[in-house]
Amino acid sequence: MDKLRVLIVGAGISGLALAKALLDRGFLVDVVERRADDGRALGTGLYLSANAVRALQGIGVGAEVAKRAEPVARQRLHDHRGRLLAEFEVGRIWGGVGPCLAITRDDLHEVLCTAVGGTVIRYHTEVTAVADDGTVTFADGATAAYDLVVGADGINSAVRHSLFGGPEPRFLGQLCWRFIANDTAIPGITDWTGRLGPKGRTFLTVQLGAGRVYCYADINSPVPAAPAGDWRALFTDFGGPVPQLLEQGADAYFAALHESENTVWTRPRAVLIGDAAHAFSPSMAQGGAMALEDALVLADTLMTMPDVTAALAAFQARRAERVAWVLKQNHRRDKARNLPTPLRNFTLRLAGERIFKANHALLHALP
């Protein structure tokens, strides 16, 4: 059987993971990325839950990722003053699925780029339209035909807009800031620690190793725009290491958080993966994990089912329940964080570990 010619639109984590998986299976793969390859840092960090690490191992880059990553052994939840609400080993949440890791986005992206090989990726190449027959039109007017086009181009996917339509991503009523700080002079920062303030505010730290810590802060907001003034003033009542970390957050990456409501990700010669298909709230840190699982499952399905249309239908069916589960758990987590502060804190003290176990239960199974 002739191997499919596949175009992957987007050279982010999901696109590169899929490229690696397809190349390993002998497919003909092109990757295009609208950004220039100018060496700009992607910035910020990632918490890789055990199912994400398992997917990276399946893709064949798990060992290299582990060399660059920092193990995360425990999760802690505090109130904004530093009082402990819950603490547990991540192994008690994930059982035998595997370890959890923390890594910078830059490092993960570099591992995947190296694994794919630079000749496969064409930077500064924008897709403007995709037809149902697999014909792709690029911004310079050139066209090309593919057996399969994969939209791995994020929440504002050009492939989704061209072929799938549907509702625009929905604003979740949350704004966030992300940055990496130096923590060598700040004691007490280990593993994964969430600090929950009144009015739905959160400040999360994840230890990255080598004197670095990933910082994530979010607030509720009725509008998807950054508030006036210095965002750090919103967290001046947080204690512990937060004030010192905020000193390094002047240039934090800002984002208004959105959720994708698409429920159909496939057409006869096209498929969406990662945030192009299903963008989530970051409550469970499953956005990257679901993207990596998408890549592995899609590659396996295309390998075992020679008919593209049937393979894509099988992919959608196989992923739908799992993605819906994550979406539901995210909604539960976001709702819980907005409970009245005394009730939220009491609930976490009483049942924090049990809640986390329930949130992740379905994800123990292979994708």
Short mmCIF file of C-alpha atoms in Angstrom, two decimals:
data_model
loop_
_atom_site.label_atom_id
_atom_site.label_comp_id
_atom_site.label_asym_id
_atom_site.label_seq_id
_atom_site.Cartn_x
_atom_site.Cartn_y
_atom_site.Cartn_z
CA MET A 1 0.00 0.00 0.00
CA ASP A 2 1.28 3.49 -0.87
CA LYS A 3 1.78 5.60 2.21
CA LEU A 4 -0.42 8.64 2.57
CA ARG A 5 0.93 12.09 1.83
CA VAL A 6 0.06 14.16 4.90
CA LEU A 7 0.23 17.90 5.49
CA ILE A 8 0.36 18.99 9.12
CA VAL A 9 -0.56 22.65 9.59
CA GLY A 10 1.16 23.92 12.73
CA ALA A 11 4.60 23.16 14.18
CA GLY A 12 3.60 23.31 17.81
CA ILE A 13 3.60 20.42 20.23
CA SER A 14 0.67 18.52 18.69
CA GLY A 15 1.84 18.99 15.10
CA LEU A 16 5.42 17.93 15.76
CA ALA A 17 4.35 14.98 17.90
CA LEU A 18 2.13 13.76 15.07
CA ALA A 19 4.90 14.32 12.50
CA LYS A 20 7.28 12.18 14.57
CA ALA A 21 4.71 9.42 14.97
CA LEU A 22 3.82 9.38 11.25
CA LEU A 23 7.41 9.53 10.05
CA ASP A 24 8.24 6.55 12.25
CA ARG A 25 5.46 4.65 10.49
CA GLY A 26 6.72 5.51 7.03
CA PHE A 27 4.24 8.21 6.02
CA LEU A 28 5.18 11.12 3.75
CA VAL A 29 4.90 14.20 5.93
CA ASP A 30 5.14 17.95 5.39
CA VAL A 31 4.78 20.40 8.27
CA VAL A 32 4.05 24.08 7.67
CA GLU A 33 4.16 26.83 10.27
CA ARG A 34 3.03 30.41 9.68
CA ARG A 35 5.59 31.85 12.11
CA ALA A 36 9.15 32.53 11.02
CA ASP A 37 11.88 30.30 12.43
CA ASP A 38 13.54 33.23 14.15
CA GLY A 39 14.51 31.56 17.38
CA ARG A 40 11.89 33.35 19.49
CA ALA A 41 11.42 31.61 22.82
CA LEU A 42 8.03 30.04 23.29
CA GLY A 43 8.32 30.88 26.96
CA THR A 44 6.59 29.50 30.05
CA GLY A 45 6.42 25.94 31.30
CA LEU A 46 4.36 22.80 31.19
CA TYR A 47 3.18 20.36 33.82
CA LEU A 48 3.17 16.97 32.09
CA SER A 49 0.71 14.69 33.84
CA ALA A 50 1.34 10.95 33.78
CA ASN A 51 -0.84 10.33 30.72
CA ALA A 52 1.08 13.04 28.83
CA VAL A 53 4.41 11.42 29.78
CA ARG A 54 3.03 8.03 28.67
CA ALA A 55 2.06 9.50 25.29
CA LEU A 56 5.54 11.01 24.84
CA GLN A 57 7.02 7.59 25.53
CA GLY A 58 4.72 6.09 22.90
CA ILE A 59 5.82 8.73 20.40
CA GLY A 60 9.44 7.80 21.09
CA VAL A 61 10.76 10.91 22.83
CA GLY A 62 10.05 10.05 26.44
CA ALA A 63 13.66 9.38 27.43
CA GLU A 64 14.94 12.67 25.99
CA VAL A 65 12.11 14.62 27.60
CA ALA A 66 12.88 13.02 30.97
CA LYS A 67 16.53 14.17 30.71
CA ARG A 68 15.41 17.80 30.45
CA ALA A 69 12.43 17.66 32.81
CA GLU A 70 12.02 17.88 36.57
CA PRO A 71 10.07 15.13 38.37
CA VAL A 72 6.96 16.30 40.20
CA ALA A 73 6.39 14.08 43.22
CA ARG A 74 3.76 15.99 45.21
CA GLN A 75 0.88 18.39 44.73
CA ARG A 76 -0.05 20.93 47.37
CA LEU A 77 -2.95 23.33 47.70
CA HIS A 78 -2.75 26.36 50.01
CA ASP A 79 -4.95 29.35 50.60
CA HIS A 80 -3.52 32.69 49.51
CA ARG A 81 -2.00 33.25 52.95
CA GLY A 82 -0.06 30.00 52.78
CA ARG A 83 -2.22 27.78 55.00
CA LEU A 84 -2.21 24.17 53.77
CA LEU A 85 -5.50 22.86 52.38
CA ALA A 86 -4.42 19.55 50.83
CA GLU A 87 -1.24 17.66 50.03
CA PHE A 88 -0.67 14.29 48.35
CA GLU A 89 1.80 12.31 46.29
CA VAL A 90 1.03 12.37 42.57
CA GLY A 91 1.58 8.61 42.54
CA ARG A 92 -1.57 8.29 44.62
CA ILE A 93 -3.49 10.11 41.88
CA TRP A 94 -1.96 8.28 38.90
CA GLY A 95 -1.12 4.84 40.30
CA GLY A 96 0.96 2.85 37.84
CA VAL A 97 0.39 5.13 34.83
CA GLY A 98 3.81 6.69 35.26
CA PRO A 99 5.63 9.76 36.55
CA CYS A 100 4.61 13.39 36.24
CA LEU A 101 7.17 15.89 34.96
CA ALA A 102 7.66 19.63 34.58
CA ILE A 103 9.49 21.10 31.59
CA THR A 104 9.79 24.39 29.74
CA ARG A 105 7.83 24.67 26.50
CA ASP A 106 11.09 25.57 24.79
CA ASP A 107 12.73 22.31 25.84
CA LEU A 108 9.79 20.13 24.83
CA HIS A 109 9.52 21.92 21.50
CA GLU A 110 13.25 21.48 20.87
CA VAL A 111 13.06 17.75 21.63
CA LEU A 112 10.22 17.32 19.14
CA CYS A 113 11.89 19.49 16.46
CA THR A 114 15.08 17.46 16.73
CA ALA A 115 13.15 14.20 16.55
CA VAL A 116 11.29 15.30 13.41
CA GLY A 117 14.27 16.84 11.62
CA GLY A 118 14.44 20.37 10.26
CA THR A 119 13.92 19.48 6.60
CA VAL A 120 10.33 18.40 7.24
CA ILE A 121 9.21 21.81 8.57
CA ARG A 122 8.57 24.84 6.35
CA TYR A 123 8.37 28.02 8.39
CA HIS A 124 6.71 31.28 7.39
CA THR A 125 4.21 29.29 5.33
CA GLU A 126 0.58 30.14 5.93
CA VAL A 127 -2.43 28.10 4.84
CA THR A 128 -5.40 30.20 3.73
CA ALA A 129 -7.86 27.52 2.54
CA VAL A 130 -8.38 23.78 2.54
CA ALA A 131 -10.81 21.99 0.21
CA ASP A 132 -12.64 18.75 0.87
CA ASP A 133 -10.52 16.96 -1.75
CA GLY A 134 -7.31 17.75 0.16
CA THR A 135 -6.24 20.70 -1.98
CA VAL A 136 -4.47 23.33 0.11
CA THR A 137 -4.04 26.98 -0.84
CA PHE A 138 -1.16 28.90 0.70
CA ALA A 139 -0.86 32.63 1.36
CA ASP A 140 1.47 33.10 -1.63
CA GLY A 141 -1.19 31.64 -3.95
CA ALA A 142 0.49 28.25 -4.42
CA THR A 143 -1.63 25.09 -4.14
CA ALA A 144 -0.84 21.48 -3.35
CA ALA A 145 -2.82 18.25 -3.04
CA TYR A 146 -2.60 15.92 -0.05
CA ASP A 147 -4.24 12.67 0.97
CA LEU A 148 -4.80 14.12 4.43
CA VAL A 149 -4.62 17.60 5.94
CA VAL A 150 -4.22 17.88 9.72
CA GLY A 151 -5.12 21.09 11.51
CA ALA A 152 -2.70 21.30 14.43
CA ASP A 153 -2.68 25.08 14.31
CA GLY A 154 -4.17 25.99 17.66
CA ILE A 155 -7.37 27.49 18.94
CA ASN A 156 -7.64 29.94 16.04
CA SER A 157 -7.05 27.18 13.51
CA ALA A 158 -7.09 28.21 9.84
CA VAL A 159 -7.99 24.63 8.90
CA ARG A 160 -10.99 24.67 11.22
CA HIS A 161 -12.17 28.02 9.92
CA SER A 162 -11.80 26.90 6.29
CA LEU A 163 -13.42 23.48 6.48
CA PHE A 164 -15.40 23.07 9.67
CA GLY A 165 -16.94 26.43 10.53
CA GLY A 166 -18.95 26.10 13.70
CA PRO A 167 -18.95 28.37 16.74
CA GLU A 168 -15.97 30.52 17.62
CA PRO A 169 -14.08 29.56 20.79
CA ARG A 170 -15.97 30.61 23.91
CA PHE A 171 -14.41 32.96 26.47
CA LEU A 172 -14.24 31.19 29.83
CA GLY A 173 -14.36 34.30 31.97
CA GLN A 174 -10.74 33.86 33.04
CA LEU A 175 -7.53 35.79 32.35
CA CYS A 176 -4.07 34.40 33.01
CA TRP A 177 -0.43 35.41 33.16
CA ARG A 178 2.52 33.02 32.77
CA PHE A 179 6.23 33.48 33.33
CA ILE A 180 9.37 31.65 34.38
CA ALA A 181 11.21 33.02 37.41
CA ASN A 182 14.53 32.35 39.05
CA ASP A 183 13.95 30.79 42.45
CA THR A 184 17.50 30.21 43.67
CA ALA A 185 17.11 32.84 46.40
CA ILE A 186 13.50 31.98 47.28
CA PRO A 187 13.14 29.12 49.79
CA GLY A 188 10.34 26.61 49.95
CA ILE A 189 9.40 26.20 46.27
CA THR A 190 9.07 22.52 45.37
CA ASP A 191 7.00 20.32 43.08
CA TRP A 192 3.51 21.66 42.17
CA THR A 193 1.84 24.14 44.51
CA GLY A 194 -1.45 25.94 43.92
CA ARG A 195 -2.38 28.96 46.03
CA LEU A 196 -6.09 29.78 45.99
CA GLY A 197 -7.26 33.26 46.79
CA PRO A 198 -10.69 34.82 47.24
CA LYS A 199 -12.79 35.71 44.17
CA GLY A 200 -11.46 32.90 42.02
CA ARG A 201 -7.81 33.98 41.96
CA THR A 202 -5.05 31.38 41.66
CA PHE A 203 -1.26 31.50 41.75
CA LEU A 204 0.45 28.24 40.76
CA THR A 205 4.14 27.39 40.94
CA VAL A 206 5.76 24.35 39.34
CA GLN A 207 9.43 23.60 40.02
CA LEU A 208 11.39 23.27 36.75
CA GLY A 209 14.83 22.56 38.21
CA ALA A 210 18.09 24.41 37.52
CA GLY A 211 16.91 27.35 39.62
CA ARG A 212 13.74 27.94 37.61
CA VAL A 213 10.07 27.93 38.55
CA TYR A 214 7.06 28.16 36.26
CA CYS A 215 4.51 30.67 37.55
CA TYR A 216 0.88 30.77 36.46
CA ALA A 217 -1.66 33.28 37.78
CA ASP A 218 -5.30 33.72 36.86
CA ILE A 219 -8.36 35.74 37.79
CA ASN A 220 -12.04 35.84 36.86
CA SER A 221 -13.06 38.56 34.42
CA PRO A 222 -16.25 39.47 32.54
CA VAL A 223 -14.24 40.60 29.49
CA PRO A 224 -11.36 38.98 27.54
CA ALA A 225 -8.99 41.93 27.93
CA ALA A 226 -6.19 42.67 30.35
CA PRO A 227 -7.19 45.03 33.15
CA ALA A 228 -5.60 48.47 33.30
CA GLY A 229 -2.42 48.92 35.26
CA ASP A 230 0.12 46.39 36.50
CA TRP A 231 -1.51 42.97 36.70
CA ARG A 232 0.66 42.02 39.66
CA ALA A 233 -1.32 44.38 41.89
CA LEU A 234 -4.14 41.82 41.71
CA PHE A 235 -2.07 39.43 43.84
CA THR A 236 -0.52 41.73 46.46
CA ASP A 237 -2.47 39.99 49.24
CA PHE A 238 -0.87 36.60 48.46
CA GLY A 239 1.79 35.45 50.91
CA GLY A 240 4.64 32.94 50.88
CA PRO A 241 7.02 33.24 47.92
CA VAL A 242 4.47 34.99 45.69
CA PRO A 243 5.62 38.61 46.32
CA GLN A 244 9.22 37.74 45.43
CA LEU A 245 8.16 35.82 42.35
CA LEU A 246 5.93 38.65 41.18
CA GLU A 247 8.95 40.94 41.09
CA GLN A 248 10.09 38.90 38.09
CA GLY A 249 6.71 38.87 36.32
CA ALA A 250 6.64 42.28 34.66
CA ASP A 251 6.86 40.76 31.17
CA ALA A 252 4.57 37.81 31.81
CA TYR A 253 2.72 36.26 28.87
CA PHE A 254 -0.97 37.28 29.03
CA ALA A 255 -3.90 35.31 27.65
CA ALA A 256 -7.68 35.36 27.85
CA LEU A 257 -8.73 31.74 28.28
CA HIS A 258 -11.11 30.21 25.76
CA GLU A 259 -12.75 26.84 25.22
CA SER A 260 -13.48 25.25 21.85
CA GLU A 261 -17.00 23.89 21.44
CA ASN A 262 -16.39 21.93 18.24
CA THR A 263 -17.68 18.35 18.45
CA VAL A 264 -16.80 17.23 14.90
CA TRP A 265 -13.09 17.12 14.08
CA THR A 266 -13.01 15.17 10.82
CA ARG A 267 -13.89 15.61 7.15
CA PRO A 268 -13.17 13.13 4.32
CA ARG A 269 -9.54 14.29 3.97
CA ALA A 270 -9.02 16.51 7.00
CA VAL A 271 -8.82 16.22 10.77
CA LEU A 272 -8.25 18.56 13.71
CA ILE A 273 -6.06 17.71 16.68
CA GLY A 274 -4.98 19.48 19.87
CA ASP A 275 -6.34 22.94 20.57
CA ALA A 276 -7.65 23.19 17.00
CA ALA A 277 -10.13 20.46 17.92
CA HIS A 278 -10.63 20.90 21.65
CA ALA A 279 -9.23 23.77 23.67
CA PHE A 280 -9.73 23.52 27.43
CA SER A 281 -9.50 25.47 30.60
CA PRO A 282 -6.05 24.77 32.11
CA SER A 283 -7.65 23.56 35.35
CA MET A 284 -6.46 19.96 34.89
CA ALA A 285 -3.35 20.68 32.79
CA GLN A 286 -4.73 18.32 30.15
CA GLY A 287 -4.50 20.50 27.04
CA GLY A 288 -1.04 19.28 26.13
CA ALA A 289 -1.78 15.74 27.27
CA MET A 290 -4.85 15.48 25.04
CA ALA A 291 -2.87 16.89 22.09
CA LEU A 292 -0.11 14.31 22.56
CA GLU A 293 -2.66 11.51 22.87
CA ASP A 294 -4.38 12.76 19.70
CA ALA A 295 -1.09 12.49 17.81
CA LEU A 296 -0.37 8.96 18.96
CA VAL A 297 -3.90 7.66 18.42
CA LEU A 298 -4.23 9.26 14.97
CA ALA A 299 -0.92 7.80 13.80
CA ASP A 300 -1.85 4.32 15.04
CA THR A 301 -5.30 4.51 13.49
CA LEU A 302 -4.01 5.61 10.09
CA MET A 303 -1.43 2.81 10.20
CA THR A 304 -3.97 0.09 10.90
CA MET A 305 -6.84 1.32 8.68
CA PRO A 306 -5.87 1.97 5.04
CA ASP A 307 -9.11 3.79 4.19
CA VAL A 308 -8.64 7.42 5.26
CA THR A 309 -12.32 8.20 5.78
CA ALA A 310 -12.82 5.11 7.94
CA ALA A 311 -9.65 5.83 9.90
CA LEU A 312 -10.74 9.38 10.67
CA ALA A 313 -14.18 8.22 11.78
CA ALA A 314 -12.53 5.68 14.08
CA PHE A 315 -10.20 8.36 15.46
CA GLN A 316 -13.13 10.67 16.27
CA ALA A 317 -15.06 7.86 17.95
CA ARG A 318 -12.05 6.75 19.97
CA ARG A 319 -11.22 10.24 21.25
CA ALA A 320 -14.68 11.73 21.81
CA GLU A 321 -15.52 10.20 25.21
CA ARG A 322 -12.10 10.94 26.68
CA VAL A 323 -12.11 14.56 25.53
CA ALA A 324 -15.67 15.02 26.81
CA TRP A 325 -14.57 13.64 30.18
CA VAL A 326 -11.75 16.17 30.47
CA LEU A 327 -14.09 18.99 29.48
CA LYS A 328 -16.58 17.92 32.16
CA GLN A 329 -13.90 17.64 34.85
CA ASN A 330 -12.52 21.06 33.92
CA HIS A 331 -15.98 22.56 34.35
CA ARG A 332 -16.27 20.91 37.76
CA ARG A 333 -12.87 22.21 38.83
CA ASP A 334 -13.63 25.74 37.63
CA LYS A 335 -16.97 25.68 39.42
CA ALA A 336 -15.35 24.46 42.64
CA ARG A 337 -12.72 27.19 42.63
CA ASN A 338 -15.53 29.78 42.61
CA LEU A 339 -17.29 28.40 45.68
CA PRO A 340 -17.42 30.77 48.65
CA THR A 341 -13.91 30.76 50.07
CA PRO A 342 -14.71 29.09 53.44
CA LEU A 343 -16.69 26.32 51.70
CA ARG A 344 -14.00 25.78 49.05
CA ASN A 345 -11.26 25.56 51.66
CA PHE A 346 -13.27 23.19 53.87
CA THR A 347 -14.00 20.93 50.88
CA LEU A 348 -10.34 20.71 49.89
CA ARG A 349 -9.22 20.00 53.45
CA LEU A 350 -11.80 17.25 53.74
CA ALA A 351 -11.52 15.63 50.32
CA GLY A 352 -8.79 17.23 48.19
CA GLU A 353 -6.99 14.00 47.30
CA ARG A 354 -10.25 12.16 46.66
CA ILE A 355 -11.42 14.91 44.31
CA PHE A 356 -8.16 14.83 42.32
CA LYS A 357 -8.35 11.05 42.03
CA ALA A 358 -11.90 11.23 40.71
CA ASN A 359 -10.98 13.96 38.21
CA HIS A 360 -8.31 11.76 36.63
CA ALA A 361 -9.81 8.29 36.99
CA LEU A 362 -10.77 7.75 33.33
CA LEU A 363 -7.36 8.89 32.14
CA HIS A 364 -5.58 5.91 33.69
CA ALA A 365 -6.76 3.77 30.77
CA LEU A 366 -4.80 3.87 27.51
CA PRO A 367 -6.16 6.51 25.09
#
